């Protein structure tokens, strides 16, 4: 609303406003352990909420999108194209939008737009799974980094259910973790409990005592 009311057309200014708003409201950007360029990356969240959450169409607000969210427009376009073509000619597609080169950071921004859309409920888990599997097969040279993002996705899904109270025991947490690892065929590279707990508490702002229930090996009983 600030962007529209003040007619802001600068990505740099919007990033500064986003950083200030998050700090004032104790909000953490969607992230893993690293915070490098995190608010430039977090513009994906603002873009998706505006476009898919508030229904601010590109046709109606084209000047704003092209001035502020020009990166996200490209990332989402490529993401949709990859799914439409089921990964066909994916390397040529990436090169077409990035100066004829394969840039891994560019690829991870494409993943992030899909990842964020899925977390916000604007995209399905099935499409996110398809995208990650396609990229993992297509870019062997960065498969280890893609594997890291797969682990982060699994981490967020588990942490989310813990914070929402859908997982409240270690057994439930381990069962859900196993099912997700099977889906991505990474049984030997499951995310650590330490990372899951960090995301649940520090990023998703879950109550620590509730989060800890999913990691306890024993149940505490209290007498009435």
JSON list of C-alpha atoms in Angstrom, two decimals:
[
{"chain": "A", "resi": 1, "resn": "UNK", "atom": "CA", "xyz": [0.00, 0.00, 0.00]},
{"chain": "A", "resi": 2, "resn": "UNK", "atom": "CA", "xyz": [2.93, 2.35, 0.73]},
{"chain": "A", "resi": 3, "resn": "UNK", "atom": "CA", "xyz": [4.39, 1.62, -2.71]},
{"chain": "A", "resi": 4, "resn": "UNK", "atom": "CA", "xyz": [1.13, 2.58, -4.42]},
{"chain": "A", "resi": 5, "resn": "UNK", "atom": "CA", "xyz": [0.16, 5.52, -2.19]},
{"chain": "A", "resi": 6, "resn": "UNK", "atom": "CA", "xyz": [3.60, 7.14, -2.44]},
{"chain": "A", "resi": 7, "resn": "UNK", "atom": "CA", "xyz": [4.10, 6.06, -6.06]},
{"chain": "A", "resi": 8, "resn": "UNK", "atom": "CA", "xyz": [7.49, 4.46, -5.43]},
{"chain": "A", "resi": 9, "resn": "UNK", "atom": "CA", "xyz": [9.24, 3.11, -8.54]},
{"chain": "A", "resi": 10, "resn": "UNK", "atom": "CA", "xyz": [12.65, 2.29, -7.03]},
{"chain": "A", "resi": 11, "resn": "UNK", "atom": "CA", "xyz": [13.60, -1.29, -6.11]},
{"chain": "A", "resi": 12, "resn": "UNK", "atom": "CA", "xyz": [16.33, 0.02, -3.82]},
{"chain": "A", "resi": 13, "resn": "UNK", "atom": "CA", "xyz": [13.87, 2.16, -1.83]},
{"chain": "A", "resi": 14, "resn": "UNK", "atom": "CA", "xyz": [11.39, -0.71, -1.53]},
{"chain": "A", "resi": 15, "resn": "UNK", "atom": "CA", "xyz": [14.13, -3.02, -0.21]},
{"chain": "A", "resi": 16, "resn": "UNK", "atom": "CA", "xyz": [15.01, -0.40, 2.44]},
{"chain": "A", "resi": 17, "resn": "UNK", "atom": "CA", "xyz": [11.34, -0.08, 3.44]},
{"chain": "A", "resi": 18, "resn": "UNK", "atom": "CA", "xyz": [10.99, -3.86, 3.62]},
{"chain": "A", "resi": 19, "resn": "UNK", "atom": "CA", "xyz": [14.05, -4.16, 5.86]},
{"chain": "A", "resi": 20, "resn": "UNK", "atom": "CA", "xyz": [12.71, -1.42, 8.15]},
{"chain": "A", "resi": 21, "resn": "UNK", "atom": "CA", "xyz": [9.22, -2.98, 8.35]},
{"chain": "A", "resi": 22, "resn": "UNK", "atom": "CA", "xyz": [10.60, -6.42, 9.20]},
{"chain": "A", "resi": 23, "resn": "UNK", "atom": "CA", "xyz": [12.84, -5.00, 11.92]},
{"chain": "A", "resi": 24, "resn": "UNK", "atom": "CA", "xyz": [10.03, -2.96, 13.49]},
{"chain": "A", "resi": 25, "resn": "UNK", "atom": "CA", "xyz": [7.67, -5.94, 13.49]},
{"chain": "A", "resi": 26, "resn": "UNK", "atom": "CA", "xyz": [10.21, -8.62, 14.48]},
{"chain": "A", "resi": 27, "resn": "UNK", "atom": "CA", "xyz": [9.72, -10.54, 11.23]},
{"chain": "A", "resi": 28, "resn": "UNK", "atom": "CA", "xyz": [12.41, -12.82, 9.80]},
{"chain": "A", "resi": 29, "resn": "UNK", "atom": "CA", "xyz": [12.82, -13.20, 6.03]},
{"chain": "A", "resi": 30, "resn": "UNK", "atom": "CA", "xyz": [12.49, -16.67, 4.53]},
{"chain": "A", "resi": 31, "resn": "UNK", "atom": "CA", "xyz": [16.01, -18.04, 4.81]},
{"chain": "A", "resi": 32, "resn": "UNK", "atom": "CA", "xyz": [18.34, -20.81, 5.84]},
{"chain": "A", "resi": 33, "resn": "UNK", "atom": "CA", "xyz": [21.49, -20.12, 7.84]},
{"chain": "A", "resi": 34, "resn": "UNK", "atom": "CA", "xyz": [22.85, -17.42, 5.54]},
{"chain": "A", "resi": 35, "resn": "UNK", "atom": "CA", "xyz": [21.60, -13.83, 5.35]},
{"chain": "A", "resi": 36, "resn": "UNK", "atom": "CA", "xyz": [23.59, -12.70, 2.29]},
{"chain": "A", "resi": 37, "resn": "UNK", "atom": "CA", "xyz": [21.52, -10.29, 0.14]},
{"chain": "A", "resi": 38, "resn": "UNK", "atom": "CA", "xyz": [18.53, -11.57, 2.08]},
{"chain": "A", "resi": 39, "resn": "UNK", "atom": "CA", "xyz": [16.22, -8.59, 1.53]},
{"chain": "A", "resi": 40, "resn": "UNK", "atom": "CA", "xyz": [16.84, -8.53, -2.20]},
{"chain": "A", "resi": 41, "resn": "UNK", "atom": "CA", "xyz": [15.86, -12.21, -2.15]},
{"chain": "A", "resi": 42, "resn": "UNK", "atom": "CA", "xyz": [12.90, -11.48, 0.11]},
{"chain": "A", "resi": 43, "resn": "UNK", "atom": "CA", "xyz": [11.44, -9.24, -2.59]},
{"chain": "A", "resi": 44, "resn": "UNK", "atom": "CA", "xyz": [10.04, -12.51, -3.95]},
{"chain": "A", "resi": 45, "resn": "UNK", "atom": "CA", "xyz": [7.68, -12.63, -0.95]},
{"chain": "A", "resi": 46, "resn": "UNK", "atom": "CA", "xyz": [6.45, -9.06, -1.53]},
{"chain": "A", "resi": 47, "resn": "UNK", "atom": "CA", "xyz": [6.00, -9.75, -5.24]},
{"chain": "A", "resi": 48, "resn": "UNK", "atom": "CA", "xyz": [3.97, -12.93, -4.69]},
{"chain": "A", "resi": 49, "resn": "UNK", "atom": "CA", "xyz": [1.74, -11.40, -2.00]},
{"chain": "A", "resi": 50, "resn": "UNK", "atom": "CA", "xyz": [1.02, -8.40, -4.21]},
{"chain": "A", "resi": 51, "resn": "UNK", "atom": "CA", "xyz": [0.36, -10.39, -7.37]},
{"chain": "A", "resi": 52, "resn": "UNK", "atom": "CA", "xyz": [-1.31, -13.54, -6.08]},
{"chain": "A", "resi": 53, "resn": "UNK", "atom": "CA", "xyz": [-2.48, -12.52, -2.61]},
{"chain": "A", "resi": 54, "resn": "UNK", "atom": "CA", "xyz": [-3.83, -9.02, -3.23]},
{"chain": "A", "resi": 55, "resn": "UNK", "atom": "CA", "xyz": [-4.65, -9.58, -6.89]},
{"chain": "A", "resi": 56, "resn": "UNK", "atom": "CA", "xyz": [-2.57, -6.65, -8.16]},
{"chain": "A", "resi": 57, "resn": "UNK", "atom": "CA", "xyz": [-2.24, -7.77, -11.78]},
{"chain": "A", "resi": 58, "resn": "UNK", "atom": "CA", "xyz": [0.79, -7.06, -13.93]},
{"chain": "A", "resi": 59, "resn": "UNK", "atom": "CA", "xyz": [-1.39, -5.56, -16.66]},
{"chain": "A", "resi": 60, "resn": "UNK", "atom": "CA", "xyz": [-2.95, -3.06, -14.27]},
{"chain": "A", "resi": 61, "resn": "UNK", "atom": "CA", "xyz": [0.25, -2.16, -12.39]},
{"chain": "A", "resi": 62, "resn": "UNK", "atom": "CA", "xyz": [2.82, -2.84, -15.09]},
{"chain": "A", "resi": 63, "resn": "UNK", "atom": "CA", "xyz": [4.93, 0.28, -14.35]},
{"chain": "A", "resi": 64, "resn": "UNK", "atom": "CA", "xyz": [5.41, -0.81, -10.73]},
{"chain": "A", "resi": 65, "resn": "UNK", "atom": "CA", "xyz": [6.22, -4.41, -11.60]},
{"chain": "A", "resi": 66, "resn": "UNK", "atom": "CA", "xyz": [8.71, -3.49, -14.31]},
{"chain": "A", "resi": 67, "resn": "UNK", "atom": "CA", "xyz": [10.42, -0.86, -12.14]},
{"chain": "A", "resi": 68, "resn": "UNK", "atom": "CA", "xyz": [10.49, -2.78, -8.84]},
{"chain": "A", "resi": 69, "resn": "UNK", "atom": "CA", "xyz": [9.93, -6.48, -9.46]},
{"chain": "A", "resi": 70, "resn": "UNK", "atom": "CA", "xyz": [11.66, -6.91, -12.82]},
{"chain": "A", "resi": 71, "resn": "UNK", "atom": "CA", "xyz": [13.78, -9.75, -11.42]},
{"chain": "A", "resi": 72, "resn": "UNK", "atom": "CA", "xyz": [10.84, -11.66, -9.96]},
{"chain": "A", "resi": 73, "resn": "UNK", "atom": "CA", "xyz": [8.88, -11.36, -13.22]},
{"chain": "A", "resi": 74, "resn": "UNK", "atom": "CA", "xyz": [11.70, -13.21, -14.99]},
{"chain": "A", "resi": 75, "resn": "UNK", "atom": "CA", "xyz": [12.19, -15.81, -12.25]},
{"chain": "A", "resi": 76, "resn": "UNK", "atom": "CA", "xyz": [8.49, -16.71, -12.20]},
{"chain": "A", "resi": 77, "resn": "UNK", "atom": "CA", "xyz": [8.32, -16.82, -15.99]},
{"chain": "A", "resi": 78, "resn": "UNK", "atom": "CA", "xyz": [11.23, -19.27, -16.15]},
{"chain": "A", "resi": 79, "resn": "UNK", "atom": "CA", "xyz": [9.79, -21.39, -13.34]},
{"chain": "A", "resi": 80, "resn": "UNK", "atom": "CA", "xyz": [6.46, -21.74, -15.17]},
{"chain": "A", "resi": 81, "resn": "UNK", "atom": "CA", "xyz": [8.24, -22.47, -18.44]},
{"chain": "A", "resi": 82, "resn": "UNK", "atom": "CA", "xyz": [10.31, -25.25, -16.87]},
{"chain": "A", "resi": 83, "resn": "UNK", "atom": "CA", "xyz": [7.16, -26.96, -15.62]},
{"chain": "A", "resi": 84, "resn": "UNK", "atom": "CA", "xyz": [5.28, -26.45, -18.90]},
{"chain": "A", "resi": 85, "resn": "UNK", "atom": "CA", "xyz": [8.07, -28.05, -20.91]},
{"chain": "A", "resi": 86, "resn": "UNK", "atom": "CA", "xyz": [8.87, -30.63, -18.21]},
{"chain": "A", "resi": 87, "resn": "UNK", "atom": "CA", "xyz": [12.52, -29.62, -18.21]},
{"chain": "A", "resi": 88, "resn": "UNK", "atom": "CA", "xyz": [13.04, -29.78, -21.99]},
{"chain": "A", "resi": 89, "resn": "UNK", "atom": "CA", "xyz": [15.76, -27.40, -23.27]},
{"chain": "A", "resi": 90, "resn": "UNK", "atom": "CA", "xyz": [16.13, -26.06, -19.74]},
{"chain": "A", "resi": 91, "resn": "UNK", "atom": "CA", "xyz": [19.77, -25.07, -20.19]},
{"chain": "A", "resi": 92, "resn": "UNK", "atom": "CA", "xyz": [18.97, -23.03, -23.30]},
{"chain": "A", "resi": 93, "resn": "UNK", "atom": "CA", "xyz": [16.10, -21.39, -21.43]},
{"chain": "A", "resi": 94, "resn": "UNK", "atom": "CA", "xyz": [18.39, -20.24, -18.60]},
{"chain": "A", "resi": 95, "resn": "UNK", "atom": "CA", "xyz": [21.01, -18.98, -21.08]},
{"chain": "A", "resi": 96, "resn": "UNK", "atom": "CA", "xyz": [18.38, -16.99, -22.97]},
{"chain": "A", "resi": 97, "resn": "UNK", "atom": "CA", "xyz": [17.58, -14.95, -19.87]},
{"chain": "A", "resi": 98, "resn": "UNK", "atom": "CA", "xyz": [21.11, -14.66, -18.46]},
{"chain": "A", "resi": 99, "resn": "UNK", "atom": "CA", "xyz": [23.53, -13.37, -21.11]},
{"chain": "A", "resi": 100, "resn": "UNK", "atom": "CA", "xyz": [24.02, -16.77, -22.72]},
{"chain": "A", "resi": 101, "resn": "UNK", "atom": "CA", "xyz": [25.47, -18.28, -19.53]},
{"chain": "A", "resi": 102, "resn": "UNK", "atom": "CA", "xyz": [24.47, -20.80, -16.89]},
{"chain": "A", "resi": 103, "resn": "UNK", "atom": "CA", "xyz": [24.57, -18.87, -13.61]},
{"chain": "A", "resi": 104, "resn": "UNK", "atom": "CA", "xyz": [23.89, -20.89, -10.47]},
{"chain": "A", "resi": 105, "resn": "UNK", "atom": "CA", "xyz": [22.75, -17.88, -8.41]},
{"chain": "A", "resi": 106, "resn": "UNK", "atom": "CA", "xyz": [20.20, -17.08, -11.11]},
{"chain": "A", "resi": 107, "resn": "UNK", "atom": "CA", "xyz": [18.95, -20.69, -10.96]},
{"chain": "A", "resi": 108, "resn": "UNK", "atom": "CA", "xyz": [18.58, -20.46, -7.20]},
{"chain": "A", "resi": 109, "resn": "UNK", "atom": "CA", "xyz": [16.51, -17.29, -7.50]},
{"chain": "A", "resi": 110, "resn": "UNK", "atom": "CA", "xyz": [14.17, -19.26, -9.78]},
{"chain": "A", "resi": 111, "resn": "UNK", "atom": "CA", "xyz": [13.97, -21.97, -7.12]},
{"chain": "A", "resi": 112, "resn": "UNK", "atom": "CA", "xyz": [13.34, -19.36, -4.42]},
{"chain": "A", "resi": 113, "resn": "UNK", "atom": "CA", "xyz": [10.33, -17.86, -6.21]},
{"chain": "A", "resi": 114, "resn": "UNK", "atom": "CA", "xyz": [8.74, -21.31, -6.43]},
{"chain": "A", "resi": 115, "resn": "UNK", "atom": "CA", "xyz": [9.79, -22.18, -2.87]},
{"chain": "A", "resi": 116, "resn": "UNK", "atom": "CA", "xyz": [8.26, -18.98, -1.48]},
{"chain": "A", "resi": 117, "resn": "UNK", "atom": "CA", "xyz": [5.07, -19.40, -3.53]},
{"chain": "A", "resi": 118, "resn": "UNK", "atom": "CA", "xyz": [4.66, -22.90, -2.11]},
{"chain": "A", "resi": 119, "resn": "UNK", "atom": "CA", "xyz": [5.20, -21.78, 1.49]},
{"chain": "A", "resi": 120, "resn": "UNK", "atom": "CA", "xyz": [2.64, -18.99, 1.01]},
{"chain": "A", "resi": 121, "resn": "UNK", "atom": "CA", "xyz": [0.10, -21.41, -0.47]},
{"chain": "A", "resi": 122, "resn": "UNK", "atom": "CA", "xyz": [0.16, -19.96, -4.00]},
{"chain": "A", "resi": 123, "resn": "UNK", "atom": "CA", "xyz": [1.77, -23.07, -5.48]},
{"chain": "A", "resi": 124, "resn": "UNK", "atom": "CA", "xyz": [1.47, -26.81, -4.90]},
{"chain": "A", "resi": 125, "resn": "UNK", "atom": "CA", "xyz": [3.97, -29.12, -3.23]},
{"chain": "A", "resi": 126, "resn": "UNK", "atom": "CA", "xyz": [3.78, -31.31, -6.32]},
{"chain": "A", "resi": 127, "resn": "UNK", "atom": "CA", "xyz": [5.03, -28.54, -8.60]},
{"chain": "A", "resi": 128, "resn": "UNK", "atom": "CA", "xyz": [7.78, -27.61, -6.17]},
{"chain": "A", "resi": 129, "resn": "UNK", "atom": "CA", "xyz": [8.87, -31.24, -6.02]},
{"chain": "A", "resi": 130, "resn": "UNK", "atom": "CA", "xyz": [8.84, -31.47, -9.83]},
{"chain": "A", "resi": 131, "resn": "UNK", "atom": "CA", "xyz": [10.93, -28.32, -10.20]},
{"chain": "A", "resi": 132, "resn": "UNK", "atom": "CA", "xyz": [13.59, -29.44, -7.73]},
{"chain": "A", "resi": 133, "resn": "UNK", "atom": "CA", "xyz": [13.83, -32.92, -9.25]},
{"chain": "A", "resi": 134, "resn": "UNK", "atom": "CA", "xyz": [14.10, -31.50, -12.80]},
{"chain": "A", "resi": 135, "resn": "UNK", "atom": "CA", "xyz": [16.85, -29.07, -11.79]},
{"chain": "A", "resi": 136, "resn": "UNK", "atom": "CA", "xyz": [18.70, -31.71, -9.82]},
{"chain": "A", "resi": 137, "resn": "UNK", "atom": "CA", "xyz": [18.82, -33.97, -12.90]},
{"chain": "A", "resi": 138, "resn": "UNK", "atom": "CA", "xyz": [19.55, -31.18, -15.39]},
{"chain": "A", "resi": 139, "resn": "UNK", "atom": "CA", "xyz": [22.39, -29.36, -13.59]},
{"chain": "A", "resi": 140, "resn": "UNK", "atom": "CA", "xyz": [24.77, -32.03, -12.35]},
{"chain": "A", "resi": 141, "resn": "UNK", "atom": "CA", "xyz": [27.51, -29.43, -11.86]},
{"chain": "A", "resi": 142, "resn": "UNK", "atom": "CA", "xyz": [25.53, -27.75, -9.06]},
{"chain": "A", "resi": 143, "resn": "UNK", "atom": "CA", "xyz": [23.60, -30.80, -7.85]},
{"chain": "A", "resi": 144, "resn": "UNK", "atom": "CA", "xyz": [25.12, -30.50, -4.35]},
{"chain": "A", "resi": 145, "resn": "UNK", "atom": "CA", "xyz": [23.80, -26.95, -3.95]},
{"chain": "A", "resi": 146, "resn": "UNK", "atom": "CA", "xyz": [20.41, -27.98, -5.29]},
{"chain": "A", "resi": 147, "resn": "UNK", "atom": "CA", "xyz": [20.44, -30.79, -2.74]},
{"chain": "A", "resi": 148, "resn": "UNK", "atom": "CA", "xyz": [21.00, -28.15, -0.05]},
{"chain": "A", "resi": 149, "resn": "UNK", "atom": "CA", "xyz": [17.87, -26.32, -1.21]},
{"chain": "A", "resi": 150, "resn": "UNK", "atom": "CA", "xyz": [15.90, -29.58, -1.20]},
{"chain": "A", "resi": 151, "resn": "UNK", "atom": "CA", "xyz": [16.98, -30.07, 2.41]},
{"chain": "A", "resi": 152, "resn": "UNK", "atom": "CA", "xyz": [15.93, -26.50, 3.22]},
{"chain": "A", "resi": 153, "resn": "UNK", "atom": "CA", "xyz": [12.51, -27.10, 1.66]},
{"chain": "A", "resi": 154, "resn": "UNK", "atom": "CA", "xyz": [12.06, -30.26, 3.75]},
{"chain": "A", "resi": 155, "resn": "UNK", "atom": "CA", "xyz": [13.22, -28.32, 6.82]},
{"chain": "A", "resi": 156, "resn": "UNK", "atom": "CA", "xyz": [10.61, -25.60, 6.31]},
{"chain": "A", "resi": 157, "resn": "UNK", "atom": "CA", "xyz": [7.82, -28.10, 5.76]},
{"chain": "A", "resi": 158, "resn": "UNK", "atom": "CA", "xyz": [8.66, -29.91, 9.00]},
{"chain": "A", "resi": 159, "resn": "UNK", "atom": "CA", "xyz": [9.19, -26.69, 10.98]},
{"chain": "A", "resi": 160, "resn": "UNK", "atom": "CA", "xyz": [5.91, -25.29, 9.68]},
{"chain": "A", "resi": 161, "resn": "UNK", "atom": "CA", "xyz": [3.94, -28.31, 10.91]},
{"chain": "A", "resi": 162, "resn": "UNK", "atom": "CA", "xyz": [5.67, -28.18, 14.29]},
{"chain": "A", "resi": 163, "resn": "UNK", "atom": "CA", "xyz": [4.83, -24.49, 14.76]},
{"chain": "A", "resi": 164, "resn": "UNK", "atom": "CA", "xyz": [1.21, -25.08, 13.67]},
{"chain": "A", "resi": 165, "resn": "UNK", "atom": "CA", "xyz": [0.89, -27.90, 16.20]},
{"chain": "A", "resi": 166, "resn": "UNK", "atom": "CA", "xyz": [0.36, -30.59, 13.58]},
{"chain": "A", "resi": 167, "resn": "UNK", "atom": "CA", "xyz": [3.54, -32.33, 14.75]},
{"chain": "A", "resi": 168, "resn": "UNK", "atom": "CA", "xyz": [3.94, -32.55, 18.52]},
{"chain": "A", "resi": 169, "resn": "UNK", "atom": "CA", "xyz": [6.19, -35.54, 19.12]},
{"chain": "A", "resi": 170, "resn": "UNK", "atom": "CA", "xyz": [9.56, -36.85, 18.00]},
{"chain": "A", "resi": 171, "resn": "UNK", "atom": "CA", "xyz": [7.91, -39.91, 16.42]},
{"chain": "A", "resi": 172, "resn": "UNK", "atom": "CA", "xyz": [5.61, -37.74, 14.28]},
{"chain": "A", "resi": 173, "resn": "UNK", "atom": "CA", "xyz": [8.51, -35.50, 13.30]},
{"chain": "A", "resi": 174, "resn": "UNK", "atom": "CA", "xyz": [10.73, -38.41, 12.28]},
{"chain": "A", "resi": 175, "resn": "UNK", "atom": "CA", "xyz": [7.92, -40.08, 10.31]},
{"chain": "A", "resi": 176, "resn": "UNK", "atom": "CA", "xyz": [7.17, -36.90, 8.37]},
{"chain": "A", "resi": 177, "resn": "UNK", "atom": "CA", "xyz": [10.86, -36.22, 7.76]},
{"chain": "A", "resi": 178, "resn": "UNK", "atom": "CA", "xyz": [11.30, -39.76, 6.43]},
{"chain": "A", "resi": 179, "resn": "UNK", "atom": "CA", "xyz": [8.32, -39.41, 4.06]},
{"chain": "A", "resi": 180, "resn": "UNK", "atom": "CA", "xyz": [9.72, -36.18, 2.59]},
{"chain": "A", "resi": 181, "resn": "UNK", "atom": "CA", "xyz": [13.21, -37.64, 2.23]},
{"chain": "A", "resi": 182, "resn": "UNK", "atom": "CA", "xyz": [11.75, -40.64, 0.38]},
{"chain": "A", "resi": 183, "resn": "UNK", "atom": "CA", "xyz": [9.93, -38.27, -1.98]},
{"chain": "A", "resi": 184, "resn": "UNK", "atom": "CA", "xyz": [13.22, -36.59, -2.92]},
{"chain": "A", "resi": 185, "resn": "UNK", "atom": "CA", "xyz": [15.35, -39.73, -2.61]},
{"chain": "A", "resi": 186, "resn": "UNK", "atom": "CA", "xyz": [17.72, -38.18, -0.05]},
{"chain": "A", "resi": 187, "resn": "UNK", "atom": "CA", "xyz": [17.42, -40.63, 2.83]},
{"chain": "A", "resi": 188, "resn": "UNK", "atom": "CA", "xyz": [21.15, -40.28, 3.57]},
{"chain": "A", "resi": 189, "resn": "UNK", "atom": "CA", "xyz": [21.06, -36.47, 3.54]},
{"chain": "A", "resi": 190, "resn": "UNK", "atom": "CA", "xyz": [18.13, -35.62, 5.81]},
{"chain": "A", "resi": 191, "resn": "UNK", "atom": "CA", "xyz": [18.15, -32.13, 7.39]},
{"chain": "A", "resi": 192, "resn": "UNK", "atom": "CA", "xyz": [19.44, -31.93, 10.94]},
{"chain": "A", "resi": 193, "resn": "UNK", "atom": "CA", "xyz": [17.18, -31.40, 13.93]},
{"chain": "A", "resi": 194, "resn": "UNK", "atom": "CA", "xyz": [19.30, -28.36, 14.80]},
{"chain": "A", "resi": 195, "resn": "UNK", "atom": "CA", "xyz": [18.36, -26.65, 11.51]},
{"chain": "A", "resi": 196, "resn": "UNK", "atom": "CA", "xyz": [14.69, -27.62, 11.83]},
{"chain": "A", "resi": 197, "resn": "UNK", "atom": "CA", "xyz": [14.55, -26.17, 15.34]},
{"chain": "A", "resi": 198, "resn": "UNK", "atom": "CA", "xyz": [16.33, -22.96, 14.25]},
{"chain": "A", "resi": 199, "resn": "UNK", "atom": "CA", "xyz": [13.85, -22.37, 11.43]},
{"chain": "A", "resi": 200, "resn": "UNK", "atom": "CA", "xyz": [10.87, -23.16, 13.68]},
{"chain": "A", "resi": 201, "resn": "UNK", "atom": "CA", "xyz": [11.96, -20.79, 16.47]},
{"chain": "A", "resi": 202, "resn": "UNK", "atom": "CA", "xyz": [14.05, -18.04, 14.85]},
{"chain": "A", "resi": 203, "resn": "UNK", "atom": "CA", "xyz": [12.33, -17.70, 11.47]},
{"chain": "A", "resi": 204, "resn": "UNK", "atom": "CA", "xyz": [8.77, -18.95, 11.95]},
{"chain": "A", "resi": 205, "resn": "UNK", "atom": "CA", "xyz": [8.65, -17.58, 15.53]},
{"chain": "A", "resi": 206, "resn": "UNK", "atom": "CA", "xyz": [7.27, -20.73, 17.12]},
{"chain": "A", "resi": 207, "resn": "UNK", "atom": "CA", "xyz": [7.06, -20.93, 20.92]},
{"chain": "A", "resi": 208, "resn": "UNK", "atom": "CA", "xyz": [10.24, -22.66, 22.08]},
{"chain": "A", "resi": 209, "resn": "UNK", "atom": "CA", "xyz": [8.52, -24.92, 24.60]},
{"chain": "A", "resi": 210, "resn": "UNK", "atom": "CA", "xyz": [6.08, -26.14, 21.93]},
{"chain": "A", "resi": 211, "resn": "UNK", "atom": "CA", "xyz": [8.80, -26.66, 19.35]},
{"chain": "A", "resi": 212, "resn": "UNK", "atom": "CA", "xyz": [10.91, -28.64, 21.82]},
{"chain": "A", "resi": 213, "resn": "UNK", "atom": "CA", "xyz": [8.14, -31.25, 22.18]},
{"chain": "A", "resi": 214, "resn": "UNK", "atom": "CA", "xyz": [8.90, -32.51, 18.68]},
{"chain": "A", "resi": 215, "resn": "UNK", "atom": "CA", "xyz": [12.51, -33.22, 19.64]},
{"chain": "A", "resi": 216, "resn": "UNK", "atom": "CA", "xyz": [12.06, -34.89, 23.03]},
{"chain": "A", "resi": 217, "resn": "UNK", "atom": "CA", "xyz": [12.92, -38.56, 23.30]},
{"chain": "A", "resi": 218, "resn": "UNK", "atom": "CA", "xyz": [10.83, -38.97, 26.45]},
{"chain": "A", "resi": 219, "resn": "UNK", "atom": "CA", "xyz": [7.40, -37.69, 27.42]},
{"chain": "A", "resi": 220, "resn": "UNK", "atom": "CA", "xyz": [7.09, -35.73, 30.65]},
{"chain": "A", "resi": 221, "resn": "UNK", "atom": "CA", "xyz": [4.12, -36.79, 32.76]},
{"chain": "A", "resi": 222, "resn": "UNK", "atom": "CA", "xyz": [2.60, -34.52, 35.38]},
{"chain": "A", "resi": 223, "resn": "UNK", "atom": "CA", "xyz": [0.40, -35.66, 38.24]},
{"chain": "A", "resi": 224, "resn": "UNK", "atom": "CA", "xyz": [-2.95, -33.95, 38.72]}
]
